[in-house]
């Protein structure tokens, strides 16, 4: 970045200097040209004072020493006299612009290239009273030669300025970049202050992202620890039961009991692993999920029917109300969401309690509520139940086979569907979870 700014600054300075010089040369040349004409005009005017041809010749010889050439052109364009060449052999000058102009207006001027590029010939012509035209010509530097002559000094100035610019650019960029560099070094420090207020939103964004990354890393680590711990418990009991059977110490009845223990522990391991696989699938954001039009009411109905037996076992009634509503979503995910919410509402309910599922439209959105009359969730736990492996009452949840991953999965699904979730719960009274699908 520094190098880039540096290079740009030097480039801008060089261009600016170059164009300034070019402009100065042009302006200067214009002045110079005006001056040359002014001088030529003065000489010509003086010369017109002499009537006598011999006098003109004399003065012309003098002027020649200063590289000025005097020409007298007759009314018909024929050269009557020339201080440098033989007038008789010269072609008709009646068409020369300065002569034409002088004939018409009394005075005329022109510049023409000489044989060399570096010189121009300046002409000034004045009409005499007798109708002939007197002209003085002088070679003077062309714009190229003037630029060429100025070039070495221009070059020196340019060089000096570029060096100056480079030093300044270096100094300026260091100064510009310093606060940003300082910031990059102390991203963790909680100072929001930067010398550039334009950068403040950018910095807070980076800080936020930085914190998110740290939090994510911590969560992943916790997750791994939790997974290992969760897997360990059922495996330990499987191993324990198996060992008892292996040693032959268990009676026939015990073997059946232990086998049951092994079976349920193995089932628990399976659900756990399934949930973990599901979560990591949902984590993979690259994977495109296919969305389709879904009848939420119908899906809820299927779910309620499927869980009816389970509810009966818990002595809980479950029913669905509302109207047909369509949402755009992934079928499998929505089924999972419904299952997890209803399953919790049954599982954390009291005997004789009820679960009511409702699907209805509201302000162009579709609302799903799952309401139970269960044990409720204490305020301090309400935010955390969506974390992986988080359970309010470890023993109760475990006895019902919960792993604490259900709501974590629900949260993921909701995020994938750009939906919103609200939780209202009171201990002893029950819990209501509301999911709002946009459009
Ligand atoms: P899993 O759903 O993975 O089998 P789980 O039910 O324990 O296990 P979650 O569904 O994530 O896990 O729920 C987390 C915790 O939130 C539960 O252990 C329970 O303590 C609490 N909880 C969830 N839903 C309710 C509810 N409707 N009423 C009371 N507590 C609830
Ligand atoms: Mg659950």
CSV table of C-alpha atoms and ligand atoms in Angstrom, one decimal:
chain,number,residue,atom,x,y,z
A,1,UNK,CA,0.0,0.0,0.0
A,2,UNK,CA,2.8,2.4,1.0
A,3,UNK,CA,4.7,1.6,-2.2
A,4,UNK,CA,1.5,2.2,-4.3
A,5,UNK,CA,0.7,5.5,-2.7
A,6,UNK,CA,4.4,6.5,-3.1
A,7,UNK,CA,4.4,5.6,-6.7
A,8,UNK,CA,1.2,7.4,-7.4
A,9,UNK,CA,2.3,10.6,-5.7
A,10,UNK,CA,5.6,10.7,-7.6
A,11,UNK,CA,3.8,10.0,-10.8
A,12,UNK,CA,1.3,12.8,-10.2
A,13,UNK,CA,4.1,15.2,-9.3
A,14,UNK,CA,6.1,14.3,-12.4
A,15,UNK,CA,3.1,14.7,-14.7
A,16,UNK,CA,2.2,18.0,-13.0
A,17,UNK,CA,5.7,19.3,-13.3
A,18,UNK,CA,6.0,18.2,-16.9
A,19,UNK,CA,2.8,19.8,-18.0
A,20,UNK,CA,3.6,23.0,-16.1
A,21,UNK,CA,6.9,23.2,-18.0
A,22,UNK,CA,5.2,22.6,-21.3
A,23,UNK,CA,2.7,25.3,-20.6
A,24,UNK,CA,5.4,27.7,-19.5
A,25,UNK,CA,7.4,27.1,-22.7
A,26,UNK,CA,4.3,27.8,-24.8
A,27,UNK,CA,3.5,31.0,-23.0
A,28,UNK,CA,7.1,32.0,-23.0
A,29,UNK,CA,7.4,31.4,-26.7
A,30,UNK,CA,4.3,33.4,-27.4
A,31,UNK,CA,5.9,36.4,-25.5
A,32,UNK,CA,9.1,35.9,-27.3
A,33,UNK,CA,7.4,35.9,-30.7
A,34,UNK,CA,5.5,39.1,-29.9
A,35,UNK,CA,8.8,40.7,-28.9
A,36,UNK,CA,10.5,39.6,-32.2
A,37,UNK,CA,7.7,41.1,-34.2
A,38,UNK,CA,7.8,44.3,-32.1
A,39,UNK,CA,11.5,44.7,-32.8
A,40,UNK,CA,11.1,43.9,-36.5
A,41,UNK,CA,8.3,46.4,-36.7
A,42,UNK,CA,10.4,49.1,-35.1
A,43,UNK,CA,13.3,48.5,-37.6
A,44,UNK,CA,10.9,48.5,-40.5
A,45,UNK,CA,9.3,51.7,-39.5
A,46,UNK,CA,12.7,53.3,-39.1
A,47,UNK,CA,13.7,52.1,-42.5
A,48,UNK,CA,10.6,53.5,-44.1
A,49,UNK,CA,11.8,57.0,-43.1
A,50,UNK,CA,14.5,56.7,-45.8
A,51,UNK,CA,13.3,57.7,-49.2
A,52,UNK,CA,16.5,57.3,-51.0
A,53,UNK,CA,17.3,53.8,-52.3
A,54,UNK,CA,21.1,54.2,-51.6
A,55,UNK,CA,20.3,55.1,-48.0
A,56,UNK,CA,18.2,52.0,-47.7
A,57,UNK,CA,21.0,49.9,-49.1
A,58,UNK,CA,23.4,51.3,-46.6
A,59,UNK,CA,21.2,50.7,-43.6
A,60,UNK,CA,20.4,47.2,-44.9
A,61,UNK,CA,24.1,46.4,-45.0
A,62,UNK,CA,24.2,47.4,-41.3
A,63,UNK,CA,21.2,45.4,-40.5
A,64,UNK,CA,22.7,42.3,-42.2
A,65,UNK,CA,25.4,42.3,-39.6
A,66,UNK,CA,22.6,41.6,-37.1
A,67,UNK,CA,21.2,38.8,-39.4
A,68,UNK,CA,18.3,40.9,-40.6
A,69,UNK,CA,17.4,40.8,-44.3
A,70,UNK,CA,15.7,43.7,-46.1
A,71,UNK,CA,13.6,43.2,-49.1
A,72,UNK,CA,11.7,45.7,-51.2
A,73,UNK,CA,8.8,44.4,-53.2
A,74,UNK,CA,7.1,46.4,-55.9
A,75,UNK,CA,3.4,46.9,-56.3
A,76,UNK,CA,3.3,44.0,-58.8
A,77,UNK,CA,5.0,41.6,-56.4
A,78,UNK,CA,8.4,41.8,-58.2
A,79,UNK,CA,11.4,42.0,-55.9
A,80,UNK,CA,13.0,45.4,-56.4
A,81,UNK,CA,15.8,44.9,-53.9
A,82,UNK,CA,17.1,42.3,-51.5
A,83,UNK,CA,20.0,42.6,-49.1
A,84,UNK,CA,21.0,39.0,-49.4
A,85,UNK,CA,20.2,37.8,-52.9
A,86,UNK,CA,20.1,39.1,-56.4
A,87,UNK,CA,16.7,40.6,-56.7
A,88,UNK,CA,16.5,39.9,-60.4
A,89,UNK,CA,16.6,36.1,-59.9
A,90,UNK,CA,14.0,36.1,-57.2
A,91,UNK,CA,10.5,34.9,-57.8
A,92,UNK,CA,7.5,37.0,-57.5
A,93,UNK,CA,6.6,37.8,-53.9
A,94,UNK,CA,3.1,39.1,-54.5
A,95,UNK,CA,1.6,35.9,-52.9
A,96,UNK,CA,3.6,36.0,-49.7
A,97,UNK,CA,1.1,36.3,-46.8
A,98,UNK,CA,2.9,39.2,-45.1
A,99,UNK,CA,3.2,41.1,-48.4
A,100,UNK,CA,-0.5,40.5,-49.2
A,101,UNK,CA,-1.5,41.7,-45.8
A,102,UNK,CA,0.7,44.8,-46.0
A,103,UNK,CA,-0.7,45.6,-49.4
A,104,UNK,CA,-4.2,45.4,-48.0
A,105,UNK,CA,-3.9,46.9,-44.5
A,106,UNK,CA,-0.6,48.8,-44.6
A,107,UNK,CA,1.3,46.3,-42.3
A,108,UNK,CA,1.7,42.6,-42.4
A,109,UNK,CA,3.5,39.9,-40.5
A,110,UNK,CA,4.2,36.2,-40.8
A,111,UNK,CA,6.4,33.3,-39.5
A,112,UNK,CA,7.6,30.5,-41.6
A,113,UNK,CA,9.8,27.5,-40.9
A,114,UNK,CA,13.3,27.8,-42.2
A,115,UNK,CA,15.2,24.8,-43.5
A,116,UNK,CA,16.1,23.7,-40.0
A,117,UNK,CA,13.5,22.8,-37.5
A,118,UNK,CA,15.2,24.8,-34.8
A,119,UNK,CA,14.8,28.1,-36.6
A,120,UNK,CA,11.8,30.1,-37.8
A,121,UNK,CA,11.9,33.1,-40.1
A,122,UNK,CA,9.9,36.1,-38.9
A,123,UNK,CA,8.7,38.7,-41.4
A,124,UNK,CA,7.4,42.1,-41.0
A,125,UNK,CA,6.2,44.2,-44.0
A,126,UNK,CA,5.1,47.8,-44.3
A,127,UNK,CA,3.5,49.4,-47.4
A,128,UNK,CA,5.3,52.6,-48.6
A,129,UNK,CA,3.6,55.6,-49.9
A,130,UNK,CA,4.5,54.7,-53.5
A,131,UNK,CA,2.7,51.3,-53.2
A,132,UNK,CA,5.8,49.1,-52.8
A,133,UNK,CA,6.3,47.0,-49.7
A,134,UNK,CA,9.4,47.1,-47.4
A,135,UNK,CA,10.0,43.9,-45.5
A,136,UNK,CA,12.5,42.9,-42.9
A,137,UNK,CA,13.1,39.2,-42.1
A,138,UNK,CA,15.0,37.6,-39.2
A,139,UNK,CA,15.7,34.1,-38.2
A,140,UNK,CA,14.9,33.3,-34.6
A,141,UNK,CA,14.6,30.2,-32.5
A,142,UNK,CA,11.5,28.1,-33.1
A,143,UNK,CA,9.5,26.7,-30.2
A,144,UNK,CA,11.5,23.5,-30.4
A,145,UNK,CA,14.8,25.1,-30.1
A,146,UNK,CA,13.6,27.2,-27.2
A,147,UNK,CA,12.3,24.2,-25.5
A,148,UNK,CA,15.5,22.3,-26.4
A,149,UNK,CA,17.6,25.1,-24.9
A,150,UNK,CA,15.5,25.2,-21.8
A,151,UNK,CA,15.5,21.4,-21.5
A,152,UNK,CA,18.7,20.8,-19.5
A,153,UNK,CA,17.7,23.3,-16.8
A,154,UNK,CA,14.1,22.0,-16.9
A,155,UNK,CA,15.5,18.6,-16.5
A,156,UNK,CA,17.5,19.5,-13.5
A,157,UNK,CA,14.5,21.2,-11.9
A,158,UNK,CA,12.4,18.2,-12.7
A,159,UNK,CA,14.9,15.9,-11.2
A,160,UNK,CA,15.2,18.0,-8.1
A,161,UNK,CA,11.4,18.2,-7.8
A,162,UNK,CA,11.0,14.4,-8.3
A,163,UNK,CA,13.5,13.7,-5.5
A,164,UNK,CA,11.7,16.2,-3.3
A,165,UNK,CA,8.4,14.6,-4.1
A,166,UNK,CA,9.8,11.1,-3.4
A,167,UNK,CA,11.0,12.2,0.0
A,168,UNK,CA,7.8,14.0,0.7
A,169,UNK,CA,5.7,11.1,-0.6
A,170,UNK,CA,7.7,8.7,1.6
A,171,UNK,CA,7.2,10.9,4.6
A,172,UNK,CA,3.5,11.5,3.9
A,173,UNK,CA,2.7,7.9,3.3
A,174,UNK,CA,4.4,6.8,6.4
A,175,UNK,CA,2.5,9.3,8.3
A,176,UNK,CA,-0.8,8.3,6.6
A,177,UNK,CA,-0.3,4.6,7.2
A,178,UNK,CA,1.1,4.8,10.7
A,179,UNK,CA,-2.3,4.8,12.5
A,180,UNK,CA,-3.5,1.9,10.4
A,181,UNK,CA,-0.4,-0.1,11.2
A,182,UNK,CA,-0.7,0.7,14.8
A,183,UNK,CA,-4.3,-0.5,14.7
A,184,UNK,CA,-3.4,-3.8,13.1
A,185,UNK,CA,-0.9,-4.5,15.8
A,186,UNK,CA,-3.3,-3.8,18.7
A,187,UNK,CA,-6.6,-5.2,17.3
A,188,UNK,CA,-7.3,-6.9,20.6
A,189,UNK,CA,-7.0,-3.7,22.6
A,190,UNK,CA,-10.3,-2.2,23.3
A,191,UNK,CA,-9.5,1.3,22.0
A,192,UNK,CA,-11.8,2.3,19.2
A,193,UNK,CA,-9.9,5.5,18.6
A,194,UNK,CA,-8.4,5.9,15.2
A,195,UNK,CA,-7.0,9.1,13.6
A,196,UNK,CA,-9.4,8.5,10.7
A,197,UNK,CA,-13.0,8.6,11.5
A,198,UNK,CA,-13.8,7.3,8.0
A,199,UNK,CA,-12.2,4.0,9.1
A,200,UNK,CA,-14.2,3.6,12.3
A,201,UNK,CA,-17.0,1.5,10.8
A,202,UNK,CA,-14.4,-0.6,9.0
A,203,UNK,CA,-12.5,-1.1,12.1
A,204,UNK,CA,-15.5,-2.0,14.2
A,205,UNK,CA,-16.4,-4.5,11.5
A,206,UNK,CA,-13.0,-6.1,11.6
A,207,UNK,CA,-13.1,-6.2,15.3
A,208,UNK,CA,-16.5,-7.8,15.3
A,209,UNK,CA,-15.3,-10.4,12.8
A,210,UNK,CA,-12.2,-11.0,14.8
A,211,UNK,CA,-14.3,-11.5,18.0
A,212,UNK,CA,-16.6,-13.8,16.0
A,213,UNK,CA,-13.7,-15.9,14.8
A,214,UNK,CA,-12.3,-16.2,18.4
A,215,UNK,CA,-15.8,-17.1,19.7
A,216,UNK,CA,-16.2,-19.7,17.0
A,217,UNK,CA,-12.9,-21.2,17.7
A,218,UNK,CA,-13.8,-21.4,21.4
A,219,UNK,CA,-17.2,-22.9,20.6
A,220,UNK,CA,-15.6,-25.5,18.3
A,221,UNK,CA,-13.2,-26.5,21.1
A,222,UNK,CA,-16.0,-26.7,23.6
A,223,UNK,CA,-18.1,-28.7,21.1
A,224,UNK,CA,-15.3,-31.3,20.7
A,225,UNK,CA,-14.9,-31.6,24.4
A,226,UNK,CA,-18.6,-32.0,24.9
A,227,UNK,CA,-18.9,-34.6,22.1
A,228,UNK,CA,-16.1,-36.7,23.7
A,229,UNK,CA,-17.8,-36.4,27.0
A,230,UNK,CA,-21.2,-37.3,25.7
A,231,UNK,CA,-19.9,-40.3,23.8
A,232,UNK,CA,-17.9,-41.5,26.8
A,233,UNK,CA,-20.9,-42.0,29.1
A,234,UNK,CA,-22.9,-44.5,27.1
A,235,UNK,CA,-19.7,-46.3,26.0
A,236,UNK,CA,-18.6,-46.7,29.6
A,237,UNK,CA,-21.9,-48.3,30.5
A,238,UNK,CA,-21.8,-50.6,27.4
A,239,UNK,CA,-18.3,-51.6,28.3
A,240,UNK,CA,-19.3,-52.2,31.9
A,241,UNK,CA,-22.3,-54.3,31.1
A,242,UNK,CA,-20.4,-56.3,28.5
A,243,UNK,CA,-17.6,-57.0,31.0
A,244,UNK,CA,-20.1,-58.3,33.6
A,245,UNK,CA,-21.6,-60.7,31.1
A,246,UNK,CA,-18.1,-61.7,29.9
A,247,UNK,CA,-17.0,-62.8,33.3
A,248,UNK,CA,-20.0,-65.0,33.6
A,249,UNK,CA,-20.9,-63.4,36.9
A,250,UNK,CA,-24.4,-62.4,35.7
A,251,UNK,CA,-27.4,-64.5,36.2
A,252,UNK,CA,-29.7,-65.3,33.2
A,253,UNK,CA,-32.1,-62.5,34.3
A,254,UNK,CA,-29.2,-60.0,34.7
A,255,UNK,CA,-28.0,-60.8,31.2
A,256,UNK,CA,-31.3,-59.7,29.8
A,257,UNK,CA,-31.2,-56.6,31.9
A,258,UNK,CA,-27.6,-55.8,30.9
A,259,UNK,CA,-28.5,-56.5,27.3
A,260,UNK,CA,-31.3,-53.9,27.6
A,261,UNK,CA,-28.8,-51.5,29.1
A,262,UNK,CA,-26.3,-52.1,26.3
A,263,UNK,CA,-29.2,-51.6,23.8
A,264,UNK,CA,-30.4,-48.3,25.1
A,265,UNK,CA,-26.8,-47.0,25.5
A,266,UNK,CA,-26.1,-48.0,21.9
A,267,UNK,CA,-29.3,-46.3,20.8
A,268,UNK,CA,-28.2,-43.2,22.6
A,269,UNK,CA,-24.9,-43.3,20.9
A,270,UNK,CA,-26.6,-43.6,17.6
A,271,UNK,CA,-28.9,-40.6,18.1
A,272,UNK,CA,-26.0,-38.6,19.4
A,273,UNK,CA,-23.9,-39.4,16.3
A,274,UNK,CA,-26.9,-38.7,14.0
A,275,UNK,CA,-27.4,-35.3,15.6
A,276,UNK,CA,-23.7,-34.4,15.3
A,277,UNK,CA,-23.7,-35.5,11.7
A,278,UNK,CA,-26.8,-33.4,11.1
A,279,UNK,CA,-25.2,-30.3,12.8
A,280,UNK,CA,-22.0,-30.5,10.8
A,281,UNK,CA,-24.1,-30.9,7.6
A,282,UNK,CA,-26.0,-27.7,8.5
A,283,UNK,CA,-22.7,-26.0,9.3
A,284,UNK,CA,-21.3,-26.5,5.9
A,285,UNK,CA,-22.5,-23.3,4.3
A,286,UNK,CA,-21.2,-24.1,0.8
A,287,UNK,CA,-23.7,-26.8,0.4
A,288,UNK,CA,-26.7,-25.6,-1.6
A,289,UNK,CA,-30.0,-26.6,-0.1
A,290,UNK,CA,-32.9,-27.0,-2.4
A,291,UNK,CA,-35.9,-24.8,-1.5
A,292,UNK,CA,-39.5,-25.5,-2.6
A,293,UNK,CA,-43.0,-24.4,-1.9
A,294,UNK,CA,-44.2,-26.2,1.2
A,295,UNK,CA,-47.6,-26.5,2.9
A,296,UNK,CA,-46.5,-25.8,6.5
A,297,UNK,CA,-49.9,-26.7,7.9
A,298,UNK,CA,-49.8,-30.1,6.2
A,299,UNK,CA,-46.2,-30.8,7.4
A,300,UNK,CA,-47.2,-29.8,11.0
A,301,UNK,CA,-50.2,-32.2,10.7
A,302,UNK,CA,-48.0,-35.1,9.7
A,303,UNK,CA,-45.6,-34.3,12.6
A,304,UNK,CA,-48.4,-34.1,15.1
A,305,UNK,CA,-49.8,-37.4,13.9
A,306,UNK,CA,-46.4,-39.0,14.1
A,307,UNK,CA,-45.9,-37.9,17.7
A,308,UNK,CA,-49.4,-38.7,18.9
A,309,UNK,CA,-48.4,-42.1,20.2
A,310,UNK,CA,-45.4,-40.6,21.9
A,311,UNK,CA,-47.6,-37.9,23.5
A,312,UNK,CA,-50.0,-40.6,24.7
A,313,UNK,CA,-47.1,-42.3,26.4
A,314,UNK,CA,-46.3,-39.1,28.3
A,315,UNK,CA,-50.0,-38.6,29.0
A,316,UNK,CA,-50.0,-35.4,27.1
A,317,UNK,CA,-52.5,-34.3,24.5
A,318,UNK,CA,-51.3,-32.7,21.2
A,319,UNK,CA,-53.4,-30.9,18.6
A,320,UNK,CA,-53.0,-28.7,15.6
A,321,UNK,CA,-55.0,-25.6,14.7
A,322,UNK,CA,-54.8,-22.8,12.1
A,323,UNK,CA,-55.0,-22.6,8.3
A,324,UNK,CA,-53.2,-23.8,5.3
A,325,UNK,CA,-50.1,-21.7,4.7
A,326,UNK,CA,-47.3,-21.9,2.2
A,327,UNK,CA,-43.7,-21.2,2.8
A,328,UNK,CA,-40.5,-21.6,0.7
A,329,UNK,CA,-38.2,-23.9,2.4
A,330,UNK,CA,-36.3,-27.2,2.5
A,331,UNK,CA,-38.8,-30.0,3.3
A,332,UNK,CA,-36.4,-32.2,5.3
A,333,UNK,CA,-35.3,-29.2,7.4
A,334,UNK,CA,-38.8,-28.0,8.1
A,335,UNK,CA,-39.8,-31.5,9.2
A,336,UNK,CA,-36.9,-31.6,11.5
A,337,UNK,CA,-37.7,-28.2,13.0
A,338,UNK,CA,-41.3,-29.3,13.6
A,339,UNK,CA,-40.2,-32.6,15.1
A,340,UNK,CA,-37.7,-31.0,17.5
A,341,UNK,CA,-40.1,-28.3,18.8
A,342,UNK,CA,-43.0,-30.7,19.3
A,343,UNK,CA,-40.7,-33.4,20.8
A,344,UNK,CA,-39.5,-30.9,23.4
A,345,UNK,CA,-43.0,-29.7,24.1
A,346,UNK,CA,-44.0,-33.3,24.9
A,347,UNK,CA,-40.9,-34.3,26.6
A,348,UNK,CA,-40.7,-31.3,29.0
A,349,UNK,CA,-44.4,-31.4,29.8
A,350,UNK,CA,-46.3,-32.6,32.9
A,351,UNK,CA,-48.6,-35.5,33.1
A,352,UNK,CA,-52.0,-34.4,31.8
A,353,UNK,CA,-50.5,-31.4,30.0
A,354,UNK,CA,-51.1,-30.3,26.5
A,355,UNK,CA,-49.3,-29.2,23.4
A,356,UNK,CA,-50.9,-27.0,20.8
A,357,UNK,CA,-49.4,-26.3,17.5
A,358,UNK,CA,-50.7,-23.5,15.4
A,359,UNK,CA,-50.0,-22.3,11.8
A,360,UNK,CA,-51.5,-19.0,10.5
A,361,UNK,CA,-50.7,-16.1,8.3
A,362,UNK,CA,-49.9,-12.7,9.7
A,363,UNK,CA,-48.9,-9.5,7.8
A,364,UNK,CA,-48.0,-11.5,4.8
A,365,UNK,CA,-45.8,-13.8,6.9
A,366,UNK,CA,-46.4,-17.3,8.1
A,367,UNK,CA,-46.3,-18.0,11.8
A,368,UNK,CA,-45.8,-21.3,13.5
A,369,UNK,CA,-46.3,-21.5,17.3
A,370,UNK,CA,-45.7,-24.6,19.5
A,371,UNK,CA,-47.2,-24.0,22.9
A,372,UNK,CA,-47.0,-26.4,25.9
A,373,UNK,CA,-48.2,-26.4,29.5
A,374,UNK,CA,-45.0,-27.9,30.7
A,375,UNK,CA,-42.2,-27.2,33.2
A,376,UNK,CA,-41.1,-24.0,31.6
A,377,UNK,CA,-37.5,-22.7,31.3
A,378,UNK,CA,-36.0,-20.4,33.9
A,379,UNK,CA,-35.0,-17.0,32.6
A,380,UNK,CA,-31.3,-17.4,33.1
A,381,UNK,CA,-31.3,-20.5,30.8
A,382,UNK,CA,-33.5,-19.1,28.1
A,383,UNK,CA,-30.7,-17.7,26.0
A,384,UNK,CA,-28.5,-20.7,26.3
A,385,UNK,CA,-30.8,-23.6,25.4
A,386,UNK,CA,-30.0,-23.0,21.7
A,387,UNK,CA,-26.3,-23.8,22.4
A,388,UNK,CA,-25.1,-27.3,21.5
A,389,UNK,CA,-25.4,-29.8,24.4
A,390,UNK,CA,-27.0,-27.3,26.6
A,391,UNK,CA,-29.6,-28.8,28.9
A,392,UNK,CA,-31.4,-27.1,31.7
A,393,UNK,CA,-31.9,-30.1,33.9
A,394,UNK,CA,-29.2,-32.5,32.9
A,395,UNK,CA,-30.8,-35.5,34.8
A,396,UNK,CA,-34.3,-35.1,33.4
A,397,UNK,CA,-33.1,-34.5,29.9
A,398,UNK,CA,-30.8,-37.5,30.0
A,399,UNK,CA,-33.5,-39.7,31.4
A,400,UNK,CA,-35.6,-38.8,28.5
A,401,UNK,CA,-32.8,-39.4,26.1
A,402,UNK,CA,-32.0,-35.8,25.2
A,403,UNK,CA,-28.6,-34.8,24.0
A,404,UNK,CA,-29.1,-31.0,24.0
A,405,UNK,CA,-28.6,-30.8,20.2
A,406,UNK,CA,-32.2,-30.4,19.1
A,407,UNK,CA,-32.6,-26.7,19.5
A,408,UNK,CA,-29.1,-26.1,18.1
A,409,UNK,CA,-30.3,-27.8,15.0
A,410,UNK,CA,-33.5,-25.7,15.0
A,411,UNK,CA,-31.5,-22.5,15.3
A,412,UNK,CA,-29.4,-23.5,12.3
A,413,UNK,CA,-32.5,-24.3,10.2
A,414,UNK,CA,-34.1,-21.0,11.1
A,415,UNK,CA,-31.0,-19.1,10.0
A,416,UNK,CA,-30.9,-21.0,6.7
A,417,UNK,CA,-34.5,-20.0,6.1
A,418,UNK,CA,-34.1,-16.4,7.1
A,419,UNK,CA,-36.8,-16.9,9.6
A,420,UNK,CA,-37.2,-15.4,13.1
A,421,UNK,CA,-37.8,-17.1,16.4
A,422,UNK,CA,-39.2,-15.9,19.7
A,423,UNK,CA,-39.3,-17.7,23.0
A,424,UNK,CA,-41.7,-17.1,25.8
A,425,UNK,CA,-41.5,-19.3,28.9
A,426,UNK,CA,-42.5,-19.3,32.5
A,427,UNK,CA,-41.4,-21.8,35.0
A,428,UNK,CA,-44.3,-24.1,36.0
A,429,UNK,CA,-46.6,-22.6,33.4
A,430,UNK,CA,-45.2,-23.6,30.1
A,431,UNK,CA,-43.3,-22.6,27.0
A,432,UNK,CA,-44.3,-21.0,23.7
A,433,UNK,CA,-41.9,-21.0,20.8
A,434,UNK,CA,-42.9,-18.8,17.8
A,435,UNK,CA,-41.2,-19.1,14.4
A,436,UNK,CA,-42.0,-16.4,11.8
A,437,UNK,CA,-41.2,-17.2,8.1
A,438,UNK,CA,-40.9,-14.2,5.8
A,439,UNK,CA,-43.1,-14.4,2.7
B,1,LIG,P1,-32.4,-33.5,21.9
B,1,LIG,O1,-33.5,-32.6,21.4
B,1,LIG,O2,-31.1,-33.3,21.2
B,1,LIG,O3,-32.8,-34.9,22.0
B,1,LIG,P2,-32.7,-32.0,24.3
B,1,LIG,O4,-34.2,-31.9,24.1
B,1,LIG,O5,-32.2,-32.0,25.7
B,1,LIG,O6,-32.1,-33.1,23.4
B,1,LIG,P3,-32.8,-29.4,23.1
B,1,LIG,O7,-34.0,-29.7,22.3
B,1,LIG,O8,-31.7,-28.6,22.4
B,1,LIG,O9,-32.1,-30.6,23.7
B,1,LIG,O10,-33.2,-28.5,24.3
B,1,LIG,C1,-32.3,-28.0,25.2
B,1,LIG,C2,-32.8,-27.9,26.6
B,1,LIG,O11,-33.8,-26.8,26.6
B,1,LIG,C3,-33.5,-29.1,27.1
B,1,LIG,O12,-32.6,-30.0,27.6
B,1,LIG,C4,-34.5,-28.5,28.1
B,1,LIG,O13,-33.8,-28.4,29.3
B,1,LIG,C5,-34.8,-27.2,27.5
B,1,LIG,N1,-36.1,-27.2,26.8
B,1,LIG,C6,-36.3,-27.2,25.5
B,1,LIG,N2,-37.6,-27.2,25.1
B,1,LIG,C7,-38.3,-27.0,26.3
B,1,LIG,C8,-39.7,-26.9,26.6
B,1,LIG,N3,-40.6,-26.9,25.7
B,1,LIG,N4,-40.0,-26.8,27.9
B,1,LIG,C9,-39.0,-26.8,28.9
B,1,LIG,N5,-37.7,-26.9,28.6
B,1,LIG,C10,-37.3,-27.0,27.4
B,2,LIG,MG1,-35.1,-31.6,22.1
